[in-house]
Amino acid sequence: MPSPRKSPPPDPQIPVARRAIVRAGAAVAASTLLGAWLRPLVAQTERVPLPDAVDLRRLVAANRILAHENVVDAFGHVSIRDPRNAQRYVLARSRSPELIELDDLMEFELDGTPLDARGRTPYGERMIHGAVYEARPDVHAVVHNHSYAVLPFTIGEQALQPMIHMAAVIGAQVPVWDIRDDFGNTDMLVRRMDQGRSLAAALGTNTCVLMRGHGAVVAARNVKEAVMIAFYLQVNAQVQLQALGLGTAKPLSAAEVELSSATQFSPLALDRAWEYFCVRAGVEPV
Amino acid sequence: MPSPRKSPPPDPQIPVARRAIVRAGAAVAASTLLGAWLRPLVAQTERVPLPDAVDLRRLVAANRILAHENVVDAFGHVSIRDPRNAQRYVLARSRSPELIELDDLMEFELDGTPLDARGRTPYGERMIHGAVYEARPDVHAVVHNHSYAVLPFTIGEQALQPMIHMAAVIGAQVPVWDIRDDFGNTDMLVRRMDQGRSLAAALGTNTCVLMRGHGAVVAARNVKEAVMIAFYLQVNAQVQLQALGLGTAKPLSAAEVELSSATQFSPLALDRAWEYFCVRAGVEPV
Amino acid sequence: MPSPRKSPPPDPQIPVARRAIVRAGAAVAASTLLGAWLRPLVAQTERVPLPDAVDLRRLVAANRILAHENVVDAFGHVSIRDPRNAQRYVLARSRSPELIELDDLMEFELDGTPLDARGRTPYGERMIHGAVYEARPDVHAVVHNHSYAVLPFTIGEQALQPMIHMAAVIGAQVPVWDIRDDFGNTDMLVRRMDQGRSLAAALGTNTCVLMRGHGAVVAARNVKEAVMIAFYLQVNAQVQLQALGLGTAKPLSAAEVELSSATQFSPLALDRAWEYFCVRAGVEPV
Amino acid sequence: MPSPRKSPPPDPQIPVARRAIVRAGAAVAASTLLGAWLRPLVAQTERVPLPDAVDLRRLVAANRILAHENVVDAFGHVSIRDPRNAQRYVLARSRSPELIELDDLMEFELDGTPLDARGRTPYGERMIHGAVYEARPDVHAVVHNHSYAVLPFTIGEQALQPMIHMAAVIGAQVPVWDIRDDFGNTDMLVRRMDQGRSLAAALGTNTCVLMRGHGAVVAARNVKEAVMIAFYLQVNAQVQLQALGLGTAKPLSAAEVELSSATQFSPLALDRAWEYFCVRAGVEPV
């Protein structure tokens, strides 16, 4: 029989702060998240020239939600345009969305130059965000993800289409961009502004664009909508894939997409979803 | 190396009630749910003209169960007919089922008029419930959901059929209703009583009706049966989809549907399932 | 914004025992399970003429494991032959496997007659167990389940076959039994000994038999093996279904089934799996 | 109504150490894992001639991660080459990866001879590790797993290929090895060095090799990379299977595989993923 799993007293040689890294199990997670949210925001905003604290906390929440709903894994990111300066955006340092806290947020110029790095390393693909903000003044939040359910539509023969009313928010057309078309063989990442601009051109006036063998980009008016779109893009992909297994499948009409999308973005639906997503992810519905 | 995730002391400027919003992790969830159940029901029933407290607590449980089993996500709802007045029904305010508590329950006339709104916003699609109660005196509980496993059958070429004995409760026929047939392009939602009545007509004397690109409605004799039907509708959809991937699939016969359904609704089976669902969802098996 | 989720103080009018019903969240679950395991077994065995306490605790563990691994849901059951009397078997009262405790175990004659009901209601399908024990003296543990992954193979066109070495334990042949063949239209349940005997005849000398539109039966030499077989029957079904989606799939040879099966049932493999299953299900690896 | 689930006081006859076996629920898990990590490593390394403590803790973390991400179940294992002696490797005793602690680690000669068994039973398939280390001096970490998503590609008609940039790390070619080709009917396990060498020959200079009806082997430069490869091998299998359901699917080009792979193994990506995996699995990101 296996020996029992013992819990010896903590090693006094390991500092307390280091022990706190370990987030094993719900109880620890709860207190950690709670702690993160209760951390004074005043000091934070004094130190860094960042937008209003509510926007920042909402961006942190978006990171946690996308991770909790498996829209992102170790990779993927979400940003907001700085509401005080349209030529800047806020995005986390290079870290998995599930772990993002307020201190991880950085501000960037549209060309990707960090404004206050303080030793923090930015995401290599932040040009996606800058290029979309540059091309689309109407966009104030961007998600980039590698959702496993969406990926088959980036390499398969069938176009992803809105099939269910909740996913009308993805828009009537979802183009696929292939980095190889303009840039030949690469490491697949959008590392430069010219690559980001090519991607933004493929996005056009749509809400979502797929990236061949890579993932998706969502461009939205605000971060709540961005989360909802990214989530239902994933649900729609799963539903469409299964429906195609039954034969042909009937998509929403263009008019239904427009009308349903407006309804999904109404406060009645959007706030209901936001509260739900936040509570599930263990963050305050700010 | 990443900096540790710290848990600073709570910010005294943030009120205690606000901190309690955060439901992160099982420990917090447990105490929250426990608290909700232990809240005195007397005050509740004195304040609002609602049916017996057991029925209400069972309706709250149904909300939590359907969320826990992924039959509903941020959207979807479940109602009961008021046992004291067949011309009224009880349904939560506009909130995700996972978060519903006793205080969220509202009472409506069959035409959707709220009786005691107290500032609470009702679901936009409550007409589904009223129209079904109006058309079907035998129905005392209604579920509306967007189960991801069921959705392919609302847009695909294959009819959803009872394939397994546990799903005999869905009935021999599961019609599909398309709002576009009667109402042209809409936002897909059942917002008006004429739309609800069209849907109820498609339901007919059946137990379930699918809604193209939208979801499903379950009409049952009581809320326990409604939960069981909605749950096994989802299981049946998953099993049928996979079986069709192997070629043709053999459904239950009409007689098997009738006989199995009666067995599944016997106290022996129904109470066993109800206890199971409640414990999993963290609510008292009332 | 939604109102915060409050946790008021417990209502003193609700007894403590009743509060303890609610098993919401892991912390409560942990202490509850621990409590169940630590309950003195002496009193239990004095009161009921049941086999050795270790066998009983292992049977409770098997219930919990099968539920935790989604082999059973609200329905399904597992039994052992009484090691002191081969004409009897031990099976829980009618309750979901996830919730089974020592007090739920009952003893039966092979024809399904309970020996010490004490007001407890037995499972309606216990005849499955008695009929298999009657026909197969080599069998000392039986599982009946409705695993969702297995169900497509009970109604589809493809035979379930051992495809992976871990699933060699299911045996080279997995026949499908259809209750309609011998008994016409029924409620699909095995309620009588003649139905159980028909099922046992279809099982023959195999390890598993599928039931059309219903589920599966596993017949094993002991309860650890029964759990392993039921678990990998489910895994094999999922793998085979996906492999068939890629074209034809290469099964194990008959010799590989025999040789791999012996290896999987060796203490090295079986005890490793048992410890794993028990820890995941939160029960002591007895 | 079912009786409440009681939590009686602990039985004083059951020793405390035995009670601690039960790891039911997150709270217990958290303290257990924390305890394991804080256990003094000095005593451990004095007793056994093992490599540096950081390497050992990282190997324990790799076990937990692979289990948490469902890359391994009760079976499967991960090893490292001893950095102080290239003719030896470190691998756990025969136990499920989810349960591995520092005390479970053993050291072996390349031919599988244990150096300090201390009564511990080694894995029957450790020859996989020795044979790969023998054939590939560039390899310092090996994973063997039975990932359910990968298994269909070991028995189906389609070759597994890198389809998404995150999975470029699996390499351009993923050969399939069939033990029956060289050794006829066996129990499918790699028990002897000649079998291991046959497998290593099939692996060749690739990163991954599939084993018909059995699983996969991953050969990497270090344990972090091994975990990343094994994880994205699984993701790629799922994505490719679904994409093939939509028709043909476009894989990465050979140049994209090479370029993307280098990016994924950069500290920016690898450390981000490692922190994510560790936190999710409840272990310190060492």
JSON list of N, CA, C and O in Angstrom, two decimals, chain A residues 198-224:
[
{"chain": "A", "resi": 198, "resn": "SER", "atom": "N", "xyz": [-1.22, 44.08, -42.01]},
{"chain": "A", "resi": 198, "resn": "SER", "atom": "CA", "xyz": [-1.77, 43.11, -42.96]},
{"chain": "A", "resi": 198, "resn": "SER", "atom": "C", "xyz": [-2.95, 42.37, -42.34]},
{"chain": "A", "resi": 198, "resn": "SER", "atom": "O", "xyz": [-4.00, 42.17, -42.97]},
{"chain": "A", "resi": 199, "resn": "LEU", "atom": "N", "xyz": [-2.78, 42.00, -41.09]},
{"chain": "A", "resi": 199, "resn": "LEU", "atom": "CA", "xyz": [-3.86, 41.33, -40.36]},
{"chain": "A", "resi": 199, "resn": "LEU", "atom": "C", "xyz": [-5.06, 42.26, -40.20]},
{"chain": "A", "resi": 199, "resn": "LEU", "atom": "O", "xyz": [-6.22, 41.86, -40.42]},
{"chain": "A", "resi": 200, "resn": "ALA", "atom": "N", "xyz": [-4.81, 43.51, -39.83]},
{"chain": "A", "resi": 200, "resn": "ALA", "atom": "CA", "xyz": [-5.89, 44.47, -39.65]},
{"chain": "A", "resi": 200, "resn": "ALA", "atom": "C", "xyz": [-6.63, 44.71, -40.98]},
{"chain": "A", "resi": 200, "resn": "ALA", "atom": "O", "xyz": [-7.85, 44.91, -41.00]},
{"chain": "A", "resi": 201, "resn": "ALA", "atom": "N", "xyz": [-5.89, 44.66, -42.09]},
{"chain": "A", "resi": 201, "resn": "ALA", "atom": "CA", "xyz": [-6.53, 44.84, -43.40]},
{"chain": "A", "resi": 201, "resn": "ALA", "atom": "C", "xyz": [-7.46, 43.66, -43.69]},
{"chain": "A", "resi": 201, "resn": "ALA", "atom": "O", "xyz": [-8.55, 43.82, -44.25]},
{"chain": "A", "resi": 202, "resn": "ALA", "atom": "N", "xyz": [-7.03, 42.45, -43.29]},
{"chain": "A", "resi": 202, "resn": "ALA", "atom": "CA", "xyz": [-7.88, 41.26, -43.48]},
{"chain": "A", "resi": 202, "resn": "ALA", "atom": "C", "xyz": [-9.11, 41.35, -42.58]},
{"chain": "A", "resi": 202, "resn": "ALA", "atom": "O", "xyz": [-10.21, 40.94, -42.97]},
{"chain": "A", "resi": 203, "resn": "LEU", "atom": "N", "xyz": [-8.93, 41.87, -41.40]},
{"chain": "A", "resi": 203, "resn": "LEU", "atom": "CA", "xyz": [-10.08, 42.08, -40.49]},
{"chain": "A", "resi": 203, "resn": "LEU", "atom": "C", "xyz": [-11.08, 43.02, -41.13]},
{"chain": "A", "resi": 203, "resn": "LEU", "atom": "O", "xyz": [-12.29, 42.77, -41.11]},
{"chain": "A", "resi": 204, "resn": "GLY", "atom": "N", "xyz": [-10.57, 44.10, -41.76]},
{"chain": "A", "resi": 204, "resn": "GLY", "atom": "CA", "xyz": [-11.44, 45.06, -42.42]},
{"chain": "A", "resi": 204, "resn": "GLY", "atom": "C", "xyz": [-12.43, 45.66, -41.45]},
{"chain": "A", "resi": 204, "resn": "GLY", "atom": "O", "xyz": [-12.05, 46.06, -40.34]},
{"chain": "A", "resi": 205, "resn": "THR", "atom": "N", "xyz": [-13.68, 45.70, -41.84]},
{"chain": "A", "resi": 205, "resn": "THR", "atom": "CA", "xyz": [-14.71, 46.28, -40.95]},
{"chain": "A", "resi": 205, "resn": "THR", "atom": "C", "xyz": [-15.42, 45.19, -40.15]},
{"chain": "A", "resi": 205, "resn": "THR", "atom": "O", "xyz": [-16.44, 45.46, -39.52]},
{"chain": "A", "resi": 206, "resn": "ASN", "atom": "N", "xyz": [-14.87, 43.97, -40.20]},
{"chain": "A", "resi": 206, "resn": "ASN", "atom": "CA", "xyz": [-15.51, 42.87, -39.46]},
{"chain": "A", "resi": 206, "resn": "ASN", "atom": "C", "xyz": [-15.16, 42.93, -37.98]},
{"chain": "A", "resi": 206, "resn": "ASN", "atom": "O", "xyz": [-14.35, 43.75, -37.55]},
{"chain": "A", "resi": 207, "resn": "THR", "atom": "N", "xyz": [-15.74, 42.01, -37.24]},
{"chain": "A", "resi": 207, "resn": "THR", "atom": "CA", "xyz": [-15.51, 41.94, -35.80]},
{"chain": "A", "resi": 207, "resn": "THR", "atom": "C", "xyz": [-14.43, 40.92, -35.46]},
{"chain": "A", "resi": 207, "resn": "THR", "atom": "O", "xyz": [-13.70, 41.08, -34.49]},
{"chain": "A", "resi": 208, "resn": "CYS", "atom": "N", "xyz": [-14.35, 39.86, -36.23]},
{"chain": "A", "resi": 208, "resn": "CYS", "atom": "CA", "xyz": [-13.39, 38.78, -35.96]},
{"chain": "A", "resi": 208, "resn": "CYS", "atom": "C", "xyz": [-12.61, 38.45, -37.22]},
{"chain": "A", "resi": 208, "resn": "CYS", "atom": "O", "xyz": [-13.14, 38.56, -38.34]},
{"chain": "A", "resi": 209, "resn": "VAL", "atom": "N", "xyz": [-11.39, 38.04, -37.02]},
{"chain": "A", "resi": 209, "resn": "VAL", "atom": "CA", "xyz": [-10.60, 37.48, -38.13]},
{"chain": "A", "resi": 209, "resn": "VAL", "atom": "C", "xyz": [-9.87, 36.26, -37.59]},
{"chain": "A", "resi": 209, "resn": "VAL", "atom": "O", "xyz": [-9.37, 36.27, -36.46]},
{"chain": "A", "resi": 210, "resn": "LEU", "atom": "N", "xyz": [-9.85, 35.19, -38.38]},
{"chain": "A", "resi": 210, "resn": "LEU", "atom": "CA", "xyz": [-9.12, 33.98, -37.99]},
{"chain": "A", "resi": 210, "resn": "LEU", "atom": "C", "xyz": [-7.73, 34.05, -38.60]},
{"chain": "A", "resi": 210, "resn": "LEU", "atom": "O", "xyz": [-7.52, 34.66, -39.65]},
{"chain": "A", "resi": 211, "resn": "MET", "atom": "N", "xyz": [-6.77, 33.41, -37.94]},
{"chain": "A", "resi": 211, "resn": "MET", "atom": "CA", "xyz": [-5.38, 33.38, -38.40]},
{"chain": "A", "resi": 211, "resn": "MET", "atom": "C", "xyz": [-5.02, 31.92, -38.66]},
{"chain": "A", "resi": 211, "resn": "MET", "atom": "O", "xyz": [-5.06, 31.10, -37.74]},
{"chain": "A", "resi": 212, "resn": "ARG", "atom": "N", "xyz": [-4.64, 31.61, -39.89]},
{"chain": "A", "resi": 212, "resn": "ARG", "atom": "CA", "xyz": [-4.39, 30.22, -40.28]},
{"chain": "A", "resi": 212, "resn": "ARG", "atom": "C", "xyz": [-3.35, 29.54, -39.35]},
{"chain": "A", "resi": 212, "resn": "ARG", "atom": "O", "xyz": [-2.26, 30.05, -39.17]},
{"chain": "A", "resi": 213, "resn": "GLY", "atom": "N", "xyz": [-3.75, 28.39, -38.80]},
{"chain": "A", "resi": 213, "resn": "GLY", "atom": "CA", "xyz": [-2.85, 27.62, -37.95]},
{"chain": "A", "resi": 213, "resn": "GLY", "atom": "C", "xyz": [-2.42, 28.34, -36.69]},
{"chain": "A", "resi": 213, "resn": "GLY", "atom": "O", "xyz": [-1.41, 27.97, -36.08]},
{"chain": "A", "resi": 214, "resn": "HIS", "atom": "N", "xyz": [-3.19, 29.33, -36.27]},
{"chain": "A", "resi": 214, "resn": "HIS", "atom": "CA", "xyz": [-2.72, 30.17, -35.17]},
{"chain": "A", "resi": 214, "resn": "HIS", "atom": "C", "xyz": [-3.84, 30.54, -34.20]},
{"chain": "A", "resi": 214, "resn": "HIS", "atom": "O", "xyz": [-3.74, 30.24, -33.01]},
{"chain": "A", "resi": 215, "resn": "GLY", "atom": "N", "xyz": [-4.92, 31.18, -34.66]},
{"chain": "A", "resi": 215, "resn": "GLY", "atom": "CA", "xyz": [-5.93, 31.58, -33.70]},
{"chain": "A", "resi": 215, "resn": "GLY", "atom": "C", "xyz": [-6.90, 32.59, -34.27]},
{"chain": "A", "resi": 215, "resn": "GLY", "atom": "O", "xyz": [-7.28, 32.50, -35.43]},
{"chain": "A", "resi": 216, "resn": "ALA", "atom": "N", "xyz": [-7.28, 33.57, -33.44]},
{"chain": "A", "resi": 216, "resn": "ALA", "atom": "CA", "xyz": [-8.29, 34.54, -33.84]},
{"chain": "A", "resi": 216, "resn": "ALA", "atom": "C", "xyz": [-8.00, 35.88, -33.19]},
{"chain": "A", "resi": 216, "resn": "ALA", "atom": "O", "xyz": [-7.29, 35.97, -32.19]},
{"chain": "A", "resi": 217, "resn": "VAL", "atom": "N", "xyz": [-8.56, 36.93, -33.80]},
{"chain": "A", "resi": 217, "resn": "VAL", "atom": "CA", "xyz": [-8.53, 38.28, -33.22]},
{"chain": "A", "resi": 217, "resn": "VAL", "atom": "C", "xyz": [-9.96, 38.79, -33.18]},
{"chain": "A", "resi": 217, "resn": "VAL", "atom": "O", "xyz": [-10.71, 38.62, -34.14]},
{"chain": "A", "resi": 218, "resn": "VAL", "atom": "N", "xyz": [-10.32, 39.39, -32.04]},
{"chain": "A", "resi": 218, "resn": "VAL", "atom": "CA", "xyz": [-11.64, 39.98, -31.86]},
{"chain": "A", "resi": 218, "resn": "VAL", "atom": "C", "xyz": [-11.47, 41.47, -31.63]},
{"chain": "A", "resi": 218, "resn": "VAL", "atom": "O", "xyz": [-10.66, 41.88, -30.79]},
{"chain": "A", "resi": 219, "resn": "ALA", "atom": "N", "xyz": [-12.21, 42.27, -32.38]},
{"chain": "A", "resi": 219, "resn": "ALA", "atom": "CA", "xyz": [-12.14, 43.74, -32.25]},
{"chain": "A", "resi": 219, "resn": "ALA", "atom": "C", "xyz": [-13.51, 44.24, -31.80]},
{"chain": "A", "resi": 219, "resn": "ALA", "atom": "O", "xyz": [-14.50, 44.01, -32.48]},
{"chain": "A", "resi": 220, "resn": "ALA", "atom": "N", "xyz": [-13.54, 44.94, -30.65]},
{"chain": "A", "resi": 220, "resn": "ALA", "atom": "CA", "xyz": [-14.83, 45.29, -30.06]},
{"chain": "A", "resi": 220, "resn": "ALA", "atom": "C", "xyz": [-14.84, 46.73, -29.56]},
{"chain": "A", "resi": 220, "resn": "ALA", "atom": "O", "xyz": [-13.80, 47.38, -29.45]},
{"chain": "A", "resi": 221, "resn": "ARG", "atom": "N", "xyz": [-16.03, 47.19, -29.23]},
{"chain": "A", "resi": 221, "resn": "ARG", "atom": "CA", "xyz": [-16.20, 48.58, -28.79]},
{"chain": "A", "resi": 221, "resn": "ARG", "atom": "C", "xyz": [-15.77, 48.76, -27.34]},
{"chain": "A", "resi": 221, "resn": "ARG", "atom": "O", "xyz": [-15.44, 49.86, -26.91]},
{"chain": "A", "resi": 222, "resn": "ASN", "atom": "N", "xyz": [-15.81, 47.69, -26.57]},
{"chain": "A", "resi": 222, "resn": "ASN", "atom": "CA", "xyz": [-15.36, 47.77, -25.17]},
{"chain": "A", "resi": 222, "resn": "ASN", "atom": "C", "xyz": [-15.01, 46.36, -24.70]},
{"chain": "A", "resi": 222, "resn": "ASN", "atom": "O", "xyz": [-15.27, 45.37, -25.40]},
{"chain": "A", "resi": 223, "resn": "VAL", "atom": "N", "xyz": [-14.44, 46.27, -23.52]},
{"chain": "A", "resi": 223, "resn": "VAL", "atom": "CA", "xyz": [-13.87, 45.00, -23.11]},
{"chain": "A", "resi": 223, "resn": "VAL", "atom": "C", "xyz": [-14.94, 43.97, -22.75]},
{"chain": "A", "resi": 223, "resn": "VAL", "atom": "O", "xyz": [-14.74, 42.76, -22.95]},
{"chain": "A", "resi": 224, "resn": "LYS", "atom": "N", "xyz": [-16.08, 44.41, -22.28]},
{"chain": "A", "resi": 224, "resn": "LYS", "atom": "CA", "xyz": [-17.15, 43.46, -21.99]},
{"chain": "A", "resi": 224, "resn": "LYS", "atom": "C", "xyz": [-17.63, 42.80, -23.29]},
{"chain": "A", "resi": 224, "resn": "LYS", "atom": "O", "xyz": [-17.85, 41.59, -23.35]}
]
